[in-house]
PDB file of N, CA, C and O in Angstrom:
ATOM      1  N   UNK P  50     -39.562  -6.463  -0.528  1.00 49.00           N
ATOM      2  CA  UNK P  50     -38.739  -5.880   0.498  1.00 49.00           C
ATOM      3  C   UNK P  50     -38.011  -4.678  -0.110  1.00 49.00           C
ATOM      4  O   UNK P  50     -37.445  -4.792  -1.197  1.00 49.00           O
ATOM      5  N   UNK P  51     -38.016  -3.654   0.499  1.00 56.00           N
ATOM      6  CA  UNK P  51     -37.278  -2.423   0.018  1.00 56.00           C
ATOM      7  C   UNK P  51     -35.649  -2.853   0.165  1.00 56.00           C
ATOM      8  O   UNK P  51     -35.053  -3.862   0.540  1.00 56.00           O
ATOM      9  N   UNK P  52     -35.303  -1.646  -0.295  1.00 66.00           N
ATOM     10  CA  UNK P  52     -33.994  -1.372   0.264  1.00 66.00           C
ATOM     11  C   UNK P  52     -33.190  -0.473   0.701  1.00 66.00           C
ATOM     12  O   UNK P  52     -32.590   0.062  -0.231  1.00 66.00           O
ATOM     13  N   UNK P  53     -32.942  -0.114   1.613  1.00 68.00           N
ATOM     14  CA  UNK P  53     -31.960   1.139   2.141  1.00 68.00           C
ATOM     15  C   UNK P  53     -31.090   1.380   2.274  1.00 68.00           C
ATOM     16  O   UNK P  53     -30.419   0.543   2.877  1.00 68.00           O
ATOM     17  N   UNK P  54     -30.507   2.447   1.921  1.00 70.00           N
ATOM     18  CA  UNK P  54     -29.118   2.674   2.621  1.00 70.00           C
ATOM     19  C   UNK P  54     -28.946   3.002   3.598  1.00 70.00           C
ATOM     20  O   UNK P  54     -27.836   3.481   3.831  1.00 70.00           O
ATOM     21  N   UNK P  55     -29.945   2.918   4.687  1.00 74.00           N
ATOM     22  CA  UNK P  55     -29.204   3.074   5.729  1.00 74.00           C
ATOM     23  C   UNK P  55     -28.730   2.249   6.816  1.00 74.00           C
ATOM     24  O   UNK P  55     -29.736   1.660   7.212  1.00 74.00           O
ATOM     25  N   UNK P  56     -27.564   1.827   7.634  1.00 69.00           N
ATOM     26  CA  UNK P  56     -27.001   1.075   8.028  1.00 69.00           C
ATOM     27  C   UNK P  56     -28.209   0.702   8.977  1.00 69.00           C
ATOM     28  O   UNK P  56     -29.122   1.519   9.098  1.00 69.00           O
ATOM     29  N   UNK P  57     -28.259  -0.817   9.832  1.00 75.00           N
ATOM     30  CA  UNK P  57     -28.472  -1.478  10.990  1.00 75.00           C
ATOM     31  C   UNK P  57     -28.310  -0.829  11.870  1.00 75.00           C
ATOM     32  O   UNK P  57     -29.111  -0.553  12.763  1.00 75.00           O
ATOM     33  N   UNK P  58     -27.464  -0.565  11.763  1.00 81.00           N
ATOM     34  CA  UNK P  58     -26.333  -0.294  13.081  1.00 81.00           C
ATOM     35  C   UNK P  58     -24.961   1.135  13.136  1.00 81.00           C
ATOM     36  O   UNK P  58     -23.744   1.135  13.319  1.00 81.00           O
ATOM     37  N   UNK P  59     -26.104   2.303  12.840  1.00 79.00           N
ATOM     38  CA  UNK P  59     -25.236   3.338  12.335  1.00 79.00           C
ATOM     39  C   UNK P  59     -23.934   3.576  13.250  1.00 79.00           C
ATOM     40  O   UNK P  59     -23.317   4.606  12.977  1.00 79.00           O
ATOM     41  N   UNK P  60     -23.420   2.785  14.292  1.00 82.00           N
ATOM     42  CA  UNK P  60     -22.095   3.290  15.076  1.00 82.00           C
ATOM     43  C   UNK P  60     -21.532   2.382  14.627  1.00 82.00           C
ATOM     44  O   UNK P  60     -20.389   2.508  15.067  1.00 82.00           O
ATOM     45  N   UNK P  61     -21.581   1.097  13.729  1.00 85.00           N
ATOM     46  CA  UNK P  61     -21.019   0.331  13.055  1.00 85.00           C
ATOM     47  C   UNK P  61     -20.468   0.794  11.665  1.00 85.00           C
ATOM     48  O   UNK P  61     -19.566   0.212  11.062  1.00 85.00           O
ATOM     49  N   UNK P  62     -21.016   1.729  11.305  1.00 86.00           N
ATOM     50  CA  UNK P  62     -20.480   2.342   9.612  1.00 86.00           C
ATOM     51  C   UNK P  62     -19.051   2.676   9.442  1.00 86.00           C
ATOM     52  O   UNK P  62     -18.480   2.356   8.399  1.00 86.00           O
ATOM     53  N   UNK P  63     -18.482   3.248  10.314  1.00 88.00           N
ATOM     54  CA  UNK P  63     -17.287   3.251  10.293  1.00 88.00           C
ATOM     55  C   UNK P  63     -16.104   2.298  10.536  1.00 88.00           C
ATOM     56  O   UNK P  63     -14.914   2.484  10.280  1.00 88.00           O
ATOM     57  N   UNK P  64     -16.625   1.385  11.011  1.00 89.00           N
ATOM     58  CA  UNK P  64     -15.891   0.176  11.329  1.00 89.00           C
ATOM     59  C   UNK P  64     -15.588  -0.204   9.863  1.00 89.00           C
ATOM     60  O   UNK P  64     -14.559  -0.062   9.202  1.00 89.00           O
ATOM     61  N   UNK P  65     -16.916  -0.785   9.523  1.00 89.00           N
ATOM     62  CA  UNK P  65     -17.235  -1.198   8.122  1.00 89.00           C
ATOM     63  C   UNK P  65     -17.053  -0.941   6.566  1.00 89.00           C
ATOM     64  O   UNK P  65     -17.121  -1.639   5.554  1.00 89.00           O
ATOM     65  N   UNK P  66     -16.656   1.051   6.999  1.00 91.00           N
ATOM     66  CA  UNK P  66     -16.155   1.520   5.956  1.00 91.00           C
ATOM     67  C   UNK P  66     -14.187   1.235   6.191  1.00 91.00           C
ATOM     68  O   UNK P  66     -13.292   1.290   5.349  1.00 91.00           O
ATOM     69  N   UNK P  67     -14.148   1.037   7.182  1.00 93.00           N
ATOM     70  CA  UNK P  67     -12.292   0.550   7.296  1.00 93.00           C
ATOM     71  C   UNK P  67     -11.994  -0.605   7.245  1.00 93.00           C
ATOM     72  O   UNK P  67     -10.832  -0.964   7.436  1.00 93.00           O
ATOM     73  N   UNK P  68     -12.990  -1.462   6.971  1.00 93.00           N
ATOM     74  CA  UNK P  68     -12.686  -2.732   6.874  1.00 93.00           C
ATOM     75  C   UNK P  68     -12.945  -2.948   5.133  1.00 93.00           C
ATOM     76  O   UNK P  68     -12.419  -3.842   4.469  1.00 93.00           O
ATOM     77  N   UNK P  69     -13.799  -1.988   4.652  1.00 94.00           N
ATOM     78  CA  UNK P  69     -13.840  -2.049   3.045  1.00 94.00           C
ATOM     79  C   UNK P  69     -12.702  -1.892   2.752  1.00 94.00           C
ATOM     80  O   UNK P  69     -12.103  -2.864   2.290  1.00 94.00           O
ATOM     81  N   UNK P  70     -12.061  -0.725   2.902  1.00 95.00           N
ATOM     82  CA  UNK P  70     -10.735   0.175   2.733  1.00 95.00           C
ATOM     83  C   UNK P  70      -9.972  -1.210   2.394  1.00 95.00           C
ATOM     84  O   UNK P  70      -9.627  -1.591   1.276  1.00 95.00           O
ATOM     85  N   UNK P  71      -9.750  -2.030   3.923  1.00 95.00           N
ATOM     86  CA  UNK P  71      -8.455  -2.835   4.342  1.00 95.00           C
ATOM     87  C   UNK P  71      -8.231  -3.631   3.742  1.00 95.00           C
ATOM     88  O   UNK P  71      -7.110  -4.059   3.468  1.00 95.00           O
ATOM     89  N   UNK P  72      -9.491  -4.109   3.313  1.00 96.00           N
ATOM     90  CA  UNK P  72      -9.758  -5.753   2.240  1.00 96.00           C
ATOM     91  C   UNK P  72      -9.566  -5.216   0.436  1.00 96.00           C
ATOM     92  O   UNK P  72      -9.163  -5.944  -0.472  1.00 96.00           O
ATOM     93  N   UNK P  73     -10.044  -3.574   0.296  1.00 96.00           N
ATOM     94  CA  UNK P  73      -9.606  -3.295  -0.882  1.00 96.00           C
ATOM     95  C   UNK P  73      -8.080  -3.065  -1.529  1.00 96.00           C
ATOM     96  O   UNK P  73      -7.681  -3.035  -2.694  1.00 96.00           O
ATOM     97  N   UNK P  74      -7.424  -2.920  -0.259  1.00 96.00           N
ATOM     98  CA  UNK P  74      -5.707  -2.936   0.127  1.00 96.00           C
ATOM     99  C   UNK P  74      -5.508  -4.311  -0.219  1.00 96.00           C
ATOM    100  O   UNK P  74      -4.808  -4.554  -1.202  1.00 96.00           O
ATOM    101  N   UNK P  75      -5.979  -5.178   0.391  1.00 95.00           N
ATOM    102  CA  UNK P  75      -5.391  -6.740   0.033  1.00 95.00           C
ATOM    103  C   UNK P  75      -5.431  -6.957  -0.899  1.00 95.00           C
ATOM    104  O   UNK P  75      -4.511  -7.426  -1.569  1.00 95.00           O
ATOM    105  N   UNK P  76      -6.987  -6.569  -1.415  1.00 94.00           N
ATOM    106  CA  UNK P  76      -7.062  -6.815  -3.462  1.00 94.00           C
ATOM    107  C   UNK P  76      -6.426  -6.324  -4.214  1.00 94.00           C
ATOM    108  O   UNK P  76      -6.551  -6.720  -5.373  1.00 94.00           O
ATOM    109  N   UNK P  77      -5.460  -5.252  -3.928  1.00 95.00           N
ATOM    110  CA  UNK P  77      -4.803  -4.671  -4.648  1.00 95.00           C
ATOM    111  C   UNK P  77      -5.618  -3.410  -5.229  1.00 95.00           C
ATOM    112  O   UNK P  77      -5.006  -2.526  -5.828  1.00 95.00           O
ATOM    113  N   UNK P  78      -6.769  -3.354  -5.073  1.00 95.00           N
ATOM    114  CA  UNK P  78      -7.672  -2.031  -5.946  1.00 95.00           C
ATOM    115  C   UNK P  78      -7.886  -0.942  -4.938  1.00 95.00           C
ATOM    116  O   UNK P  78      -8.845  -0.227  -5.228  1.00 95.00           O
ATOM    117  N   UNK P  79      -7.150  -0.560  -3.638  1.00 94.00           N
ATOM    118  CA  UNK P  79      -7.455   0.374  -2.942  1.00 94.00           C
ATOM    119  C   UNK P  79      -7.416   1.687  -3.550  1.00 94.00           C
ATOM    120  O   UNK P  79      -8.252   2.585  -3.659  1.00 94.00           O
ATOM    121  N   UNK P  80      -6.251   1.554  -3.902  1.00 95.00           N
ATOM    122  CA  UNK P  80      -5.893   2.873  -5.219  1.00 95.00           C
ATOM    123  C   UNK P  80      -6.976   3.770  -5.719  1.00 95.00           C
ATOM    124  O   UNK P  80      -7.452   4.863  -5.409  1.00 95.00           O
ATOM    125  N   UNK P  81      -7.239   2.487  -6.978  1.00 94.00           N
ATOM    126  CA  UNK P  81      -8.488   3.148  -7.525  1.00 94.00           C
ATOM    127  C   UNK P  81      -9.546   3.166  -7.347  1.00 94.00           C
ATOM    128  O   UNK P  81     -10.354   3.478  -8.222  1.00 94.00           O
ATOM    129  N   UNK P  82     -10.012   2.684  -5.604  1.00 94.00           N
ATOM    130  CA  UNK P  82     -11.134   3.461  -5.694  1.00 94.00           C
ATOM    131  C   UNK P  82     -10.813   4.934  -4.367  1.00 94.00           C
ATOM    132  O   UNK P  82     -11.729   5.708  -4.088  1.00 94.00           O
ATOM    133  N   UNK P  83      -9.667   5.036  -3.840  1.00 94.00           N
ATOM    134  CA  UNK P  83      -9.172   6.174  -3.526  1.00 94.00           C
ATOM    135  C   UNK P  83      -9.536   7.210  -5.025  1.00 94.00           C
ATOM    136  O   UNK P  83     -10.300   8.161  -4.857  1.00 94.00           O
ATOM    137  N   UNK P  84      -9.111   7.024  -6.053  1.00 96.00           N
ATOM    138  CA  UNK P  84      -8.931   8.043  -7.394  1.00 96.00           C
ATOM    139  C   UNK P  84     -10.216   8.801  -7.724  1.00 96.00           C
ATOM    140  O   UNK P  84     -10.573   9.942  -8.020  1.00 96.00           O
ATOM    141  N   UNK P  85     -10.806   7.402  -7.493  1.00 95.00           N
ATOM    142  CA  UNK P  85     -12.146   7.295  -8.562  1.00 95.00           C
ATOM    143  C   UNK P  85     -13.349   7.264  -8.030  1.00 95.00           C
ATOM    144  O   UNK P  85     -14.333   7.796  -8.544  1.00 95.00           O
ATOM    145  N   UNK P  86     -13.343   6.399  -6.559  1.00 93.00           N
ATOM    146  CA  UNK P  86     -14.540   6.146  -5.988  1.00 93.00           C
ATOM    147  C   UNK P  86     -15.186   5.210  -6.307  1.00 93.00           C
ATOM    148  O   UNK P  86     -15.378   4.929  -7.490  1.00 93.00           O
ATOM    149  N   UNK P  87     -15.715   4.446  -5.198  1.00 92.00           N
ATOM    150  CA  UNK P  87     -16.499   2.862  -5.234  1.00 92.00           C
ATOM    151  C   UNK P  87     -17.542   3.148  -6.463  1.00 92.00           C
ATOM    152  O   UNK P  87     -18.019   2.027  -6.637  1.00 92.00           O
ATOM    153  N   UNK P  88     -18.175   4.034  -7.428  1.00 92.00           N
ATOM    154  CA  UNK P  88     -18.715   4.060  -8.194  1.00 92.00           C
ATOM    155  C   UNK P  88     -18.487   3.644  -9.411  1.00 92.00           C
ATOM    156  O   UNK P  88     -19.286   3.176 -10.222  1.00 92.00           O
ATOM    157  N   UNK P  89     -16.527   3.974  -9.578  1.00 93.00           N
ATOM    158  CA  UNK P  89     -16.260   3.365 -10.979  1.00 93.00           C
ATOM    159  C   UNK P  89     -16.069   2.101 -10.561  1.00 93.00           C
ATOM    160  O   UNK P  89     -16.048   1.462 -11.613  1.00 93.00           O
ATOM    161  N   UNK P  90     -15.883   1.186  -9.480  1.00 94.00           N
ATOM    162  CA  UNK P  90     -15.180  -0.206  -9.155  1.00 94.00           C
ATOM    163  C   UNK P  90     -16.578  -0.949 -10.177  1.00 94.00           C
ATOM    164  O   UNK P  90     -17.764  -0.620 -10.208  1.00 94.00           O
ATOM    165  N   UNK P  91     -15.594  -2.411 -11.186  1.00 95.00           N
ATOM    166  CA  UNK P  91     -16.937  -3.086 -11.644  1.00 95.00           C
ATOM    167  C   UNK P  91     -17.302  -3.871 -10.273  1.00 95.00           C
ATOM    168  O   UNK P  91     -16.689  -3.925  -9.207  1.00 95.00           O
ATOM    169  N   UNK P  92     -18.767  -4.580 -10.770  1.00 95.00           N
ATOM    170  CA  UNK P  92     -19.122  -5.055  -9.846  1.00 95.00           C
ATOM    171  C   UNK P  92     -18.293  -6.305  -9.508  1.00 95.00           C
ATOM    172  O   UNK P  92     -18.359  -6.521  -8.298  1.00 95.00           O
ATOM    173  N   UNK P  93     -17.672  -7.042 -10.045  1.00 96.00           N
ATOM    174  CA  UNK P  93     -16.634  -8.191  -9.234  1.00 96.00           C
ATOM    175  C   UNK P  93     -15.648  -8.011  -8.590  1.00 96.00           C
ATOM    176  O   UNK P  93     -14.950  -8.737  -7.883  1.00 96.00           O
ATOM    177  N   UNK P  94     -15.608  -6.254  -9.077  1.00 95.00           N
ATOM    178  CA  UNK P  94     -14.401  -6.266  -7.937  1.00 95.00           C
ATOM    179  C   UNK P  94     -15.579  -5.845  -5.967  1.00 95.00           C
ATOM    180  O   UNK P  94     -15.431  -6.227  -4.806  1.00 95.00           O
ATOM    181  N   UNK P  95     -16.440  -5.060  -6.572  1.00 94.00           N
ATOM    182  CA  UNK P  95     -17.052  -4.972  -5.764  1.00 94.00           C
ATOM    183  C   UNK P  95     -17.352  -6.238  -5.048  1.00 94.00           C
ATOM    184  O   UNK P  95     -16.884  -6.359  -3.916  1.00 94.00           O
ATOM    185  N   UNK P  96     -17.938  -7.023  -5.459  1.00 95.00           N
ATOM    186  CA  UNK P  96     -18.414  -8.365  -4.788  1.00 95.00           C
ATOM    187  C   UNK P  96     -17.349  -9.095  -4.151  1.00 95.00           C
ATOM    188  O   UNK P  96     -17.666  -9.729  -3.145  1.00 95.00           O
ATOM    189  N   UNK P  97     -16.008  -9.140  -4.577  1.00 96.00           N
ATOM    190  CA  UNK P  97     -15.068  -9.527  -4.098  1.00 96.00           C
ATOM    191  C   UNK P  97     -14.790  -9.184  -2.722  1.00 96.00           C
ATOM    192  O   UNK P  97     -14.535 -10.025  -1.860  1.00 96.00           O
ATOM    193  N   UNK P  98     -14.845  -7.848  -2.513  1.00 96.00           N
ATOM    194  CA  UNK P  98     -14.731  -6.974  -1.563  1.00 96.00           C
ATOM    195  C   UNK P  98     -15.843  -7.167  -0.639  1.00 96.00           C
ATOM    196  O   UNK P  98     -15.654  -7.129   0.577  1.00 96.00           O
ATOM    197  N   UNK P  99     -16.802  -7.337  -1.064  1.00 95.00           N
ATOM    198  CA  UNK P  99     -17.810  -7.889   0.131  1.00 95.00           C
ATOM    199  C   UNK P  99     -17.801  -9.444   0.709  1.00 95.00           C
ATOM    200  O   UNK P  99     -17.991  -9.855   1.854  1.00 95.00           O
ATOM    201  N   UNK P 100     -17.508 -10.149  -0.520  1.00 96.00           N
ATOM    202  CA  UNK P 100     -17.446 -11.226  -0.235  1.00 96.00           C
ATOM    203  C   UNK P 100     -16.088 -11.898   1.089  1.00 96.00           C
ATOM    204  O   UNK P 100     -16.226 -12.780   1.937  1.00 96.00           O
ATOM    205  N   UNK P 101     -15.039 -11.157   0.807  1.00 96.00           N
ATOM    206  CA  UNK P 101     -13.574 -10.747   1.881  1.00 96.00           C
ATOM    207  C   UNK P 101     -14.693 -10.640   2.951  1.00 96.00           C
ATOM    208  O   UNK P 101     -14.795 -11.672   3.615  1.00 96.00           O
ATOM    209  N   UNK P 102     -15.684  -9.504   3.332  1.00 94.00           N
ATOM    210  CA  UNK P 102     -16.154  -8.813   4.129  1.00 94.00           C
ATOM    211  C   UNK P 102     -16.505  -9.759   5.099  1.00 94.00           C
ATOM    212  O   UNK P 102     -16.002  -9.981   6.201  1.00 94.00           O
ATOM    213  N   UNK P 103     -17.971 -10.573   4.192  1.00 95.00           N
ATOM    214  CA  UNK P 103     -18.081 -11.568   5.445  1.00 95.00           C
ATOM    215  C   UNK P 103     -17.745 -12.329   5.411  1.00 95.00           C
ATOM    216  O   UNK P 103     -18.624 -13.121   5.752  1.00 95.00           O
ATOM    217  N   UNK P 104     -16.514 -13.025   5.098  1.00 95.00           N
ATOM    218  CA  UNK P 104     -15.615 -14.316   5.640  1.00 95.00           C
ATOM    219  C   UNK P 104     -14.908 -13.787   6.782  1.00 95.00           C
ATOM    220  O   UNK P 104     -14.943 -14.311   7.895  1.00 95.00           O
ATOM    221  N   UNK P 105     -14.303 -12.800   6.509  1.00 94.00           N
ATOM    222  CA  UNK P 105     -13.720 -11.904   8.291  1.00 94.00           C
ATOM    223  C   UNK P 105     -14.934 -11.560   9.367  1.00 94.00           C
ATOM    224  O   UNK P 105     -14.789 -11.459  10.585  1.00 94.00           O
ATOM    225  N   UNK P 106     -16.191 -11.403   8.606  1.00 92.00           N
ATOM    226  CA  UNK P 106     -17.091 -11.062   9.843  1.00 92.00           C
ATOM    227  C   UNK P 106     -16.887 -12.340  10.532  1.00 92.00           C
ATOM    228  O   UNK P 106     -16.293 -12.408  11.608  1.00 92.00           O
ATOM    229  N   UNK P 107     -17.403 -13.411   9.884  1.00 94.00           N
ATOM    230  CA  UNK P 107     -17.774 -14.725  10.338  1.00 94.00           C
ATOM    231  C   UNK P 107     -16.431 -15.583  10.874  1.00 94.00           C
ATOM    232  O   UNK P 107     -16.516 -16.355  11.829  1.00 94.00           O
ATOM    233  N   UNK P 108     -15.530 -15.415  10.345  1.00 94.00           N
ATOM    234  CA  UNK P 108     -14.066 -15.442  11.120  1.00 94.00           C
ATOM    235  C   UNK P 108     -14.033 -14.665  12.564  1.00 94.00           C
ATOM    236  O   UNK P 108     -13.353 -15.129  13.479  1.00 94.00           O
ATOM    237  N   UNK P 109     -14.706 -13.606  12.710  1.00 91.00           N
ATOM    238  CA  UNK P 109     -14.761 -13.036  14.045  1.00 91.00           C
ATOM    239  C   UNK P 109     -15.531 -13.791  14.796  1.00 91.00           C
ATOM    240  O   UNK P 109     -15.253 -14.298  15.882  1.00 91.00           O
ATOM    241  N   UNK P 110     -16.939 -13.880  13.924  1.00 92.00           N
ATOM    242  CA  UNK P 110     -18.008 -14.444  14.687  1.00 92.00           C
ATOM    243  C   UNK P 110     -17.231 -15.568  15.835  1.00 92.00           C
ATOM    244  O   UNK P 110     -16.917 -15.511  17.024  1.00 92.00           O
ATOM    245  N   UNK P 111     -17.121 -16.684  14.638  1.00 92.00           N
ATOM    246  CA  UNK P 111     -16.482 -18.001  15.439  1.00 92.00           C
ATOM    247  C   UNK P 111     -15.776 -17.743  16.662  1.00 92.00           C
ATOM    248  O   UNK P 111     -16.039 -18.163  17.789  1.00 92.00           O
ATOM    249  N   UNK P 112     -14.685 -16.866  16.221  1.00 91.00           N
ATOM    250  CA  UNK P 112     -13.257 -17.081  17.370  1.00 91.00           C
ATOM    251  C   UNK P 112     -14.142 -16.461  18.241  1.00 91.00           C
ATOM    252  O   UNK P 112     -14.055 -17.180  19.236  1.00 91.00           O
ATOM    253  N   UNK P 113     -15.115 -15.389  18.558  1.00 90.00           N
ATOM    254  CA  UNK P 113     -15.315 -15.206  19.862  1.00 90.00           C
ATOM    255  C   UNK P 113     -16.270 -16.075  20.688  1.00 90.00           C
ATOM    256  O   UNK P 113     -16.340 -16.281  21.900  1.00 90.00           O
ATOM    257  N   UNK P 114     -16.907 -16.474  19.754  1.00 88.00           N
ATOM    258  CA  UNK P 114     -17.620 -18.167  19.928  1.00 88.00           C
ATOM    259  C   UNK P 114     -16.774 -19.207  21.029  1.00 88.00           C
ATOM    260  O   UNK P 114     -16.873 -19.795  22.106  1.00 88.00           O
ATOM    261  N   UNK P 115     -16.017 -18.985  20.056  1.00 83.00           N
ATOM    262  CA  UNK P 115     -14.773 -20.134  20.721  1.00 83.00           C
ATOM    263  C   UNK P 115     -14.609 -19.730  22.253  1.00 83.00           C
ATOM    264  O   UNK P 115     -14.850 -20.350  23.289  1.00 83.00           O
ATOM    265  N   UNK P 116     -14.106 -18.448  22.002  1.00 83.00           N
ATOM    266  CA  UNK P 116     -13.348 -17.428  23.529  1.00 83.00           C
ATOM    267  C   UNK P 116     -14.594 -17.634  24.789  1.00 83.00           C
ATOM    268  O   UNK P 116     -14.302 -17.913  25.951  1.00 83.00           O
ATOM    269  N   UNK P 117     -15.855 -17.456  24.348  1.00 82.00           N
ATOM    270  CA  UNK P 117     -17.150 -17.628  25.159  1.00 82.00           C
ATOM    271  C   UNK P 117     -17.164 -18.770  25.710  1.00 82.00           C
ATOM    272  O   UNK P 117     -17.314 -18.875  26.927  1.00 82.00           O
ATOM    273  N   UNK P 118     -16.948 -20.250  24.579  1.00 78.00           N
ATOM    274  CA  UNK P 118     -17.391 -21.542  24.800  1.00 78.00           C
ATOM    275  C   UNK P 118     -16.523 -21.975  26.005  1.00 78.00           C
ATOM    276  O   UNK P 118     -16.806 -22.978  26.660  1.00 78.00           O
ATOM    277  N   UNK P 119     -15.043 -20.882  26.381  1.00 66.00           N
ATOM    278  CA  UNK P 119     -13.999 -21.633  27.289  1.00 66.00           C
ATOM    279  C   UNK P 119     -13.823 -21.793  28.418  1.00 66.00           C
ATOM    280  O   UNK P 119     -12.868 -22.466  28.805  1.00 66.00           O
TER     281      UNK P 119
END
């Protein structure tokens, strides 16, 4: 399987890039990758940051699950 960069869902990228931002704010490393750019971040902080990512996706998922099921 290849791999791309390019999004699924290109009207979603921006969502996704503010939700990196928001969760890199919580970690405390927003800073530096404002300075430096997601290039110097190591990868655990990276993974961290994704990993935040989809527990809030899937936190969304549910609750609107829920909101549907009512």
């Amino acid at each position: 399987m290849s791999r791309t960069s390019k999004p699924v869902n290109p009207a979603a990228q921006n969502s996704l890039d503010k939700m990196k931002y928001e969760i890199a704010n919580e970690l405390g490393i927003a800073d530096a990758v404002r300075q430096n750019g997601w290039s110097t971040m190591t990868s655990a902080d990276c993974g961290r940051v994704g990993g935040h990512m989809v527990r809030k996706m899937i936190e969304q998922y549910e609750s609107s699950m829920n909101k549907s099921q009512s």
